[in-house]
Short mmCIF file of N, CA and C in Angstrom, two decimals:
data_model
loop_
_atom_site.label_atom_id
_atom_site.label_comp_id
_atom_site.label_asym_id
_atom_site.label_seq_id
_atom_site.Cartn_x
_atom_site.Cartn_y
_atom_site.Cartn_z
N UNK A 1 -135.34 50.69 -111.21
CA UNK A 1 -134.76 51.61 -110.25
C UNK A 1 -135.20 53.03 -110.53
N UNK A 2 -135.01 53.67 -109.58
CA UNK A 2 -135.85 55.28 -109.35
C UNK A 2 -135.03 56.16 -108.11
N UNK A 3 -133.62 56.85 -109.54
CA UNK A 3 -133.48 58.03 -108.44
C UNK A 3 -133.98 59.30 -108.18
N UNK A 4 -133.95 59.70 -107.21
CA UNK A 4 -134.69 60.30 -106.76
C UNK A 4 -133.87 61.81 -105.50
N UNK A 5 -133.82 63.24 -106.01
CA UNK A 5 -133.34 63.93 -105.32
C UNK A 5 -133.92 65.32 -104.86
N UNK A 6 -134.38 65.76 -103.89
CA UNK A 6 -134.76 67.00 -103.16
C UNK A 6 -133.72 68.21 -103.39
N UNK A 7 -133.97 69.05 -103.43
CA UNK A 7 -133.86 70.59 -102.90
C UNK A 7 -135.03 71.33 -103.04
N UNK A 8 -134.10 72.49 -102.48
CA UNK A 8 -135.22 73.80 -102.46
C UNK A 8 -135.53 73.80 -100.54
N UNK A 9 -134.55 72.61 -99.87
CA UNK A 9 -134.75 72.98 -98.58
C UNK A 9 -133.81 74.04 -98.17
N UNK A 10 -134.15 74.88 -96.98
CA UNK A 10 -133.15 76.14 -96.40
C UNK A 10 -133.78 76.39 -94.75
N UNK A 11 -133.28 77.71 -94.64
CA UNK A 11 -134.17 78.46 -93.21
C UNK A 11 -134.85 79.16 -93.86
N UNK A 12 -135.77 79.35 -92.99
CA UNK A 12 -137.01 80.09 -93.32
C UNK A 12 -138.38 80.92 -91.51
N UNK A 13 -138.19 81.81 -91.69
CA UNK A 13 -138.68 81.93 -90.49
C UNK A 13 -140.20 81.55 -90.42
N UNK A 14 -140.58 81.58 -89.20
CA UNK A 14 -142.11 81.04 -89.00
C UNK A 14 -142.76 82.24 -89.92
N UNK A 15 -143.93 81.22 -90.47
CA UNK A 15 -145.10 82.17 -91.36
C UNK A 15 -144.54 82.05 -92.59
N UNK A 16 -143.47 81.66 -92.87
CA UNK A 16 -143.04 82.02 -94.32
C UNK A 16 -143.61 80.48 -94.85
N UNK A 17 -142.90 80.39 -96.44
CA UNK A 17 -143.35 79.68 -96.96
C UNK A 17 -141.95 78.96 -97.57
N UNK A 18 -142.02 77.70 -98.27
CA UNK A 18 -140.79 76.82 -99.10
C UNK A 18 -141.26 75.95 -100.11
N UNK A 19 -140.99 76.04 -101.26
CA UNK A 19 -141.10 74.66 -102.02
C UNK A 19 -140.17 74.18 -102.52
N UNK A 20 -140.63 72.65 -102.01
CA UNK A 20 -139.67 71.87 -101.93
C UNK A 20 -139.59 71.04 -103.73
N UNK A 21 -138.82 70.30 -104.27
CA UNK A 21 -138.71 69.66 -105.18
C UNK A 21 -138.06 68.53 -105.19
N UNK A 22 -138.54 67.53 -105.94
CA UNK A 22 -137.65 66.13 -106.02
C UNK A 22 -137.57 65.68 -107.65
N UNK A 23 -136.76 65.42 -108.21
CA UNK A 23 -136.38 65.16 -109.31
C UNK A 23 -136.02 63.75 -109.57
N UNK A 24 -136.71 63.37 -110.23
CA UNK A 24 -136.49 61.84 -110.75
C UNK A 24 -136.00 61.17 -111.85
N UNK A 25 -135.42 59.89 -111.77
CA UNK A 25 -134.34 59.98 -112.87
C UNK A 25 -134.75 58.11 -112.50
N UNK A 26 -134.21 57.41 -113.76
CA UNK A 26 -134.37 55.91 -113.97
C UNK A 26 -135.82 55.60 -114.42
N UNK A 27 -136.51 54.82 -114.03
CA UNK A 27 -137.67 54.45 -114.24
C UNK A 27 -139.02 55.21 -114.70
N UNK A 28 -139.83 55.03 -115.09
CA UNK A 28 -140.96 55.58 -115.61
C UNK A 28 -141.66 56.38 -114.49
N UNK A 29 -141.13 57.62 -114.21
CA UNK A 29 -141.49 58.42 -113.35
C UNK A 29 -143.18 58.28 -112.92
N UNK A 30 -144.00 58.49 -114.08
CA UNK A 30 -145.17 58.74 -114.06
C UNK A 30 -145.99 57.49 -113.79
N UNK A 31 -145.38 56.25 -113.72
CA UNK A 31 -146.23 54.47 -113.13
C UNK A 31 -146.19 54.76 -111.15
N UNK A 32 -145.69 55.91 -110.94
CA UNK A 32 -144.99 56.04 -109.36
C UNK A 32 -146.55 57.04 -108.48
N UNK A 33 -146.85 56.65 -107.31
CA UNK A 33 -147.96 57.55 -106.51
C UNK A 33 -146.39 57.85 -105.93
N UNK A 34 -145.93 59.10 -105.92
CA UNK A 34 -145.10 60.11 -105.20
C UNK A 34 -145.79 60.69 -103.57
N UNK A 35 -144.91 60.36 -102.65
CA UNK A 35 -144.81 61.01 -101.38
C UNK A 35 -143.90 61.88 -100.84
N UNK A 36 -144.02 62.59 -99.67
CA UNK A 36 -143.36 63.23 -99.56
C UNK A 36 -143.50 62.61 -97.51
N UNK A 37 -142.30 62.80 -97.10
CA UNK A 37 -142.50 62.39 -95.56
C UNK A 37 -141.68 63.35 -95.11
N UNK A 38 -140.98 63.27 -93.31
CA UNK A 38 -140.36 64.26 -93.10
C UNK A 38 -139.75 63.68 -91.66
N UNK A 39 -138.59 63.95 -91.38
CA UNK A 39 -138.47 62.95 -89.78
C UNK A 39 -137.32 64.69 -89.21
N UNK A 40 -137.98 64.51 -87.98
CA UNK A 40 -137.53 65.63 -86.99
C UNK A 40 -136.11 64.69 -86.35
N UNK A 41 -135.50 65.66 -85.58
CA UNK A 41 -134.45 64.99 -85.03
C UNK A 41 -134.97 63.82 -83.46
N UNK A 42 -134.43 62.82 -83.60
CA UNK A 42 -135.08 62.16 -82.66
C UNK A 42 -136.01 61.66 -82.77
N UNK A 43 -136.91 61.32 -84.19
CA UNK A 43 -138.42 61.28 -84.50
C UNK A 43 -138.50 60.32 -85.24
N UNK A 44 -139.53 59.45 -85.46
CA UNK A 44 -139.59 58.41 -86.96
C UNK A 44 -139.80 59.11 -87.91
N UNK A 45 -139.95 58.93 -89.26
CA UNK A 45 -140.54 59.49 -90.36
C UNK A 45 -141.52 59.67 -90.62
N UNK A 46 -142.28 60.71 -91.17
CA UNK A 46 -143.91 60.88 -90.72
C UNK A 46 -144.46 60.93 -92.06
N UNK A 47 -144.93 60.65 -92.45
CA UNK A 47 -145.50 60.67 -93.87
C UNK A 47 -146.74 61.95 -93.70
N UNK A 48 -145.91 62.85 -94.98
CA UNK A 48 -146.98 64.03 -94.85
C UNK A 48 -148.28 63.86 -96.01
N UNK A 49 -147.61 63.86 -97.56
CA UNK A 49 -148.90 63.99 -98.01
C UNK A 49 -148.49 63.11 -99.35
N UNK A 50 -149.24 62.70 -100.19
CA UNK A 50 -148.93 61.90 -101.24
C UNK A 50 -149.96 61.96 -102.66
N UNK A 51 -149.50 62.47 -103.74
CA UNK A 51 -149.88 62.08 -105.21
C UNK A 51 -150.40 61.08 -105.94
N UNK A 52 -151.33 61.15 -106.77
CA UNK A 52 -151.52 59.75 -107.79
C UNK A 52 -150.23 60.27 -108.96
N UNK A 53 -150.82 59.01 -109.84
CA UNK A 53 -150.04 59.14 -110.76
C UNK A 53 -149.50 59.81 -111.67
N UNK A 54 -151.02 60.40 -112.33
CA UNK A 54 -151.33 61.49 -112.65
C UNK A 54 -151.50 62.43 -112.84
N UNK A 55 -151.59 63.02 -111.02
CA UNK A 55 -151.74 64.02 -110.38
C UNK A 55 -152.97 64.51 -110.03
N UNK A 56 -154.03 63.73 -110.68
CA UNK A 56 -155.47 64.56 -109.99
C UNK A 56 -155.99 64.27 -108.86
N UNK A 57 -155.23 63.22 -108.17
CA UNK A 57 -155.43 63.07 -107.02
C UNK A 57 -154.31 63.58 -105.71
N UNK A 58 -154.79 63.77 -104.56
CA UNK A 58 -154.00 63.80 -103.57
C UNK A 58 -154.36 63.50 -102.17
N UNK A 59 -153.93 63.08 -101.45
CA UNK A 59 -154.18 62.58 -99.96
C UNK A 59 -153.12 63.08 -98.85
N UNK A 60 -153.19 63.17 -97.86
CA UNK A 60 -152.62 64.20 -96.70
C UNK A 60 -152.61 63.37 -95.73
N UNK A 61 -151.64 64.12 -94.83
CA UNK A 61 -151.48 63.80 -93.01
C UNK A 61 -152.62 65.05 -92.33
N UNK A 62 -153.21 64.82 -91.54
CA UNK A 62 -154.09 66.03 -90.65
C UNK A 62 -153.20 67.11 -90.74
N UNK A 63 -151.80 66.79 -90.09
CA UNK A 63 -150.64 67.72 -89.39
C UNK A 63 -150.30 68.69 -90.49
N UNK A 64 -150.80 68.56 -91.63
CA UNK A 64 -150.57 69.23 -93.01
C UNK A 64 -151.71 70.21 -93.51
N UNK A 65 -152.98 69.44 -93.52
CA UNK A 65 -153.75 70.03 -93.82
C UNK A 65 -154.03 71.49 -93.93
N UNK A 66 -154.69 72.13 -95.18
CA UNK A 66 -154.74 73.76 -95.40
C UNK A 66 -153.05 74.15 -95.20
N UNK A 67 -152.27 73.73 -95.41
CA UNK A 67 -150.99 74.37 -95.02
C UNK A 67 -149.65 73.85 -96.42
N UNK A 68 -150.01 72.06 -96.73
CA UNK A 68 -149.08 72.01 -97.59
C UNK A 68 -149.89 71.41 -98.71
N UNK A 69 -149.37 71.73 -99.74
CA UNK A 69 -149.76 71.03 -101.23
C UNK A 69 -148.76 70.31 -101.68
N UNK A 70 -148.95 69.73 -102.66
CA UNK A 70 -147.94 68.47 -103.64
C UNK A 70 -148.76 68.65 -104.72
N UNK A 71 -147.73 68.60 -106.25
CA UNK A 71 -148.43 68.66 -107.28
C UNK A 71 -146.64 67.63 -107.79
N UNK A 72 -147.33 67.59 -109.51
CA UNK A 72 -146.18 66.83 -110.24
C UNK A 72 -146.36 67.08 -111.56
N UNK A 73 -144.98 66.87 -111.79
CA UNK A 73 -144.82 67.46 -113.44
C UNK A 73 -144.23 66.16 -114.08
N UNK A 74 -145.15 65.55 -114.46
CA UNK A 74 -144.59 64.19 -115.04
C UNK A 74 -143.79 64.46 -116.53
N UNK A 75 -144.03 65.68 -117.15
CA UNK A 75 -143.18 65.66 -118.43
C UNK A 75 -141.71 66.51 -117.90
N UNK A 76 -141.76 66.71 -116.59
CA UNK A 76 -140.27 67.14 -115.92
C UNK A 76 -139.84 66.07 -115.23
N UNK A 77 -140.35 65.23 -114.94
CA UNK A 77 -140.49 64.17 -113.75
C UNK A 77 -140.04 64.68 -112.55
N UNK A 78 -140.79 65.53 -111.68
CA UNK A 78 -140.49 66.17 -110.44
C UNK A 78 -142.12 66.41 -109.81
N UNK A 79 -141.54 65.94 -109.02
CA UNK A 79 -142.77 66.40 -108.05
C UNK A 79 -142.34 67.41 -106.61
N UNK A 80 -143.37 68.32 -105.83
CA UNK A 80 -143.27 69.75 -105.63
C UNK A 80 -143.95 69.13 -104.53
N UNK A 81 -143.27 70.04 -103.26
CA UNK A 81 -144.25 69.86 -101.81
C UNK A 81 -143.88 71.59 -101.17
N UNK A 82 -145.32 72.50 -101.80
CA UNK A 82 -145.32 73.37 -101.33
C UNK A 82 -145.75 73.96 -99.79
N UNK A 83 -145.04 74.48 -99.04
CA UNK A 83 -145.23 74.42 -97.56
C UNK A 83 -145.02 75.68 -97.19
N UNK A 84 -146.38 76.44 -96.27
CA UNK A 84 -147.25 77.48 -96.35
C UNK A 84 -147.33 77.96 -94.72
N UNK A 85 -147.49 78.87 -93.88
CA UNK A 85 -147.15 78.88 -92.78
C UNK A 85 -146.66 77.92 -92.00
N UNK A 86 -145.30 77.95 -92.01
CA UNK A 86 -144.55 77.49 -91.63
C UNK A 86 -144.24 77.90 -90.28
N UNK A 87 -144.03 76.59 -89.50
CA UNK A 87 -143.82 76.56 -87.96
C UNK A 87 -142.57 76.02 -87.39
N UNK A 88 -142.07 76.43 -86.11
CA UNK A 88 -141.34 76.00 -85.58
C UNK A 88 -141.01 74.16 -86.17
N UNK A 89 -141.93 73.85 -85.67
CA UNK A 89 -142.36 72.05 -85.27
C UNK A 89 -142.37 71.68 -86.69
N UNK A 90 -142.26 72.34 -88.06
CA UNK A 90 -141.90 71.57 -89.10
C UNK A 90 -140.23 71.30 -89.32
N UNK A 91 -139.60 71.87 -88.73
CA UNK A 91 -138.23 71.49 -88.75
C UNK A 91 -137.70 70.42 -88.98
N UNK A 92 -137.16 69.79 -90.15
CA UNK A 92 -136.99 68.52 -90.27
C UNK A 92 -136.18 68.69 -91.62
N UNK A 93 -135.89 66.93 -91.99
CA UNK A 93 -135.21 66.67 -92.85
C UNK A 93 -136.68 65.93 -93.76
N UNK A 94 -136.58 66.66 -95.20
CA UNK A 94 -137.73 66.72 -96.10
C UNK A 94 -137.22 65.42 -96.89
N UNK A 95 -138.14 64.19 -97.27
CA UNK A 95 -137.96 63.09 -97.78
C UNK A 95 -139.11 62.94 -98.90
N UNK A 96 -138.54 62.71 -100.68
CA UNK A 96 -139.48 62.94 -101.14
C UNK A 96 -139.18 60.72 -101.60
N UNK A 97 -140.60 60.58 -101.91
CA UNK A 97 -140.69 58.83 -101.91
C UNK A 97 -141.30 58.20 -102.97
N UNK A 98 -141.51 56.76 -103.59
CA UNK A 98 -141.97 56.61 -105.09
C UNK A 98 -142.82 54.98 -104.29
N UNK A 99 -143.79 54.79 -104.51
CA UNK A 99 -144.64 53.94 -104.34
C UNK A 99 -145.39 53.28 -105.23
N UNK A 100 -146.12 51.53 -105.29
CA UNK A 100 -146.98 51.95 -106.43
C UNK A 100 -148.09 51.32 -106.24
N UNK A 101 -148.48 52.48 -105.15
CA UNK A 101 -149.97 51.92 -104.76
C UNK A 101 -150.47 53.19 -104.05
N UNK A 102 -151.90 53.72 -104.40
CA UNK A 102 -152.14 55.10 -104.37
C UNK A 102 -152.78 55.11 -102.73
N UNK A 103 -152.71 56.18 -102.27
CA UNK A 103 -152.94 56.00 -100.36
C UNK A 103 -151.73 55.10 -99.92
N UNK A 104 -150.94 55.02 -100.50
CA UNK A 104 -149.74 54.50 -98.97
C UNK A 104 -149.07 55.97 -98.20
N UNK A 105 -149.12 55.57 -97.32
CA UNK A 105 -148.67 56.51 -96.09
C UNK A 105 -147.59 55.76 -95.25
N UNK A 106 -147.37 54.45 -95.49
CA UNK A 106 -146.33 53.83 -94.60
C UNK A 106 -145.24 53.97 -94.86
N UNK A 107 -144.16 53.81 -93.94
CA UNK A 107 -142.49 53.90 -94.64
C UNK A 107 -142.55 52.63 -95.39
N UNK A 108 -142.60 51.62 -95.06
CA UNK A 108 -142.73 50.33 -96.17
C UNK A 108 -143.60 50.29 -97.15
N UNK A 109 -144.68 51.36 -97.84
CA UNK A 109 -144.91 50.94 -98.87
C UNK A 109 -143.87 51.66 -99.97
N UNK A 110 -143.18 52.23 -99.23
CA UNK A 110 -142.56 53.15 -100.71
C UNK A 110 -141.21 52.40 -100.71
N UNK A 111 -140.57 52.29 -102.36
CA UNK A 111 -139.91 51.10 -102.82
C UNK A 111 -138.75 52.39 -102.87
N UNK A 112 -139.02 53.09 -103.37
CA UNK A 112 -137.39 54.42 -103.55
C UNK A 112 -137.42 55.54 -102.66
N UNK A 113 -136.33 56.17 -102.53
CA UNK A 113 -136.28 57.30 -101.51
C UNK A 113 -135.11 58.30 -101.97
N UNK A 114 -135.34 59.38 -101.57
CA UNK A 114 -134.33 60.31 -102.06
C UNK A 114 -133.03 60.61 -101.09
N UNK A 115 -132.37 61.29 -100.63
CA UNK A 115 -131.51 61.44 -99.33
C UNK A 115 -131.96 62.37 -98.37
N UNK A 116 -132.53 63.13 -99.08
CA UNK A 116 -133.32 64.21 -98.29
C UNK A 116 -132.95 65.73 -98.46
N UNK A 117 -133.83 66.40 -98.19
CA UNK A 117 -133.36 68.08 -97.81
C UNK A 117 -133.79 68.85 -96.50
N UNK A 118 -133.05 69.54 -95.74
CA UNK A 118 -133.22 69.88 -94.75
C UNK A 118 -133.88 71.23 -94.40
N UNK A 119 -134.79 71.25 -93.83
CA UNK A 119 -135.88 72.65 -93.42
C UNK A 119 -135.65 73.01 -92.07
N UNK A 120 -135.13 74.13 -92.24
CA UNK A 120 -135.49 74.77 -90.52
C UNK A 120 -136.32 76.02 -90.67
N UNK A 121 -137.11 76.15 -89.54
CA UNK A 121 -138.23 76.83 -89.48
C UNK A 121 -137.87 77.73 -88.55
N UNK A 122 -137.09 79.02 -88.03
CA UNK A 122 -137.09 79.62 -87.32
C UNK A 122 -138.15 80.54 -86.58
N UNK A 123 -138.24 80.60 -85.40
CA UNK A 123 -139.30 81.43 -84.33
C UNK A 123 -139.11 83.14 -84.24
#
């Protein structure tokens, strides 16, 4: 088992910036490819960008690109989804996720989930 909890979500007006954090607790943090997804109101969950194990790797959604990073601190066990002009249309509830298979982007490959933290992006 792998809990798993966000903050560092708030308001924030457009252009600004947030980083987000998820903190992990139970299982061997560092055997986990860490994601991060995000579901708008009314929306499925979108998988934004995702970590190796390690950390020297990383893989993305387009909708992200040049805009958000993810890094991880496996001797903190937390992993970070820094988010960089910020827009209206990121408004959402921030979901950080534990997988163990590197490139998953689906809601079913990830085995743990956190509850979430909430971002609003004001105009």
């Amino acid at each position: 088992q792998v809990q798993l909890v966000e903050s560092g979500g708030g308001l924030v007006q457009a252009g600004g910036s947030l980083r987000l954090s998820c903190a992990a607790s139970g299982h061997i943090f560092s055997s986990y490819v860490m994601g991060w997804f995000r579901q708008a109101p009314g929306k499925g969950r979108e998988f934004l960008i995702g970590i190796s194990r390690s950390g020297d790797s990383t893989y993305y959604a387009d909708s992200v690109k040049g805009r958000f990073t993810i890094s991880r601190d496996n001797a903190k066990n937390t992993v970070y989804l820094q988010m960089n002009s910020l827009e209206p249309e990121d408004t959402a509830v921030y979901y950080c996720a534990a997988a163990p298979k590197y490139g998953s982007s689906r809601y079913s490959d990830y085995n743990y989930w956190g509850q979430g933290t909430q971002v609003t992006v004001s105009s």
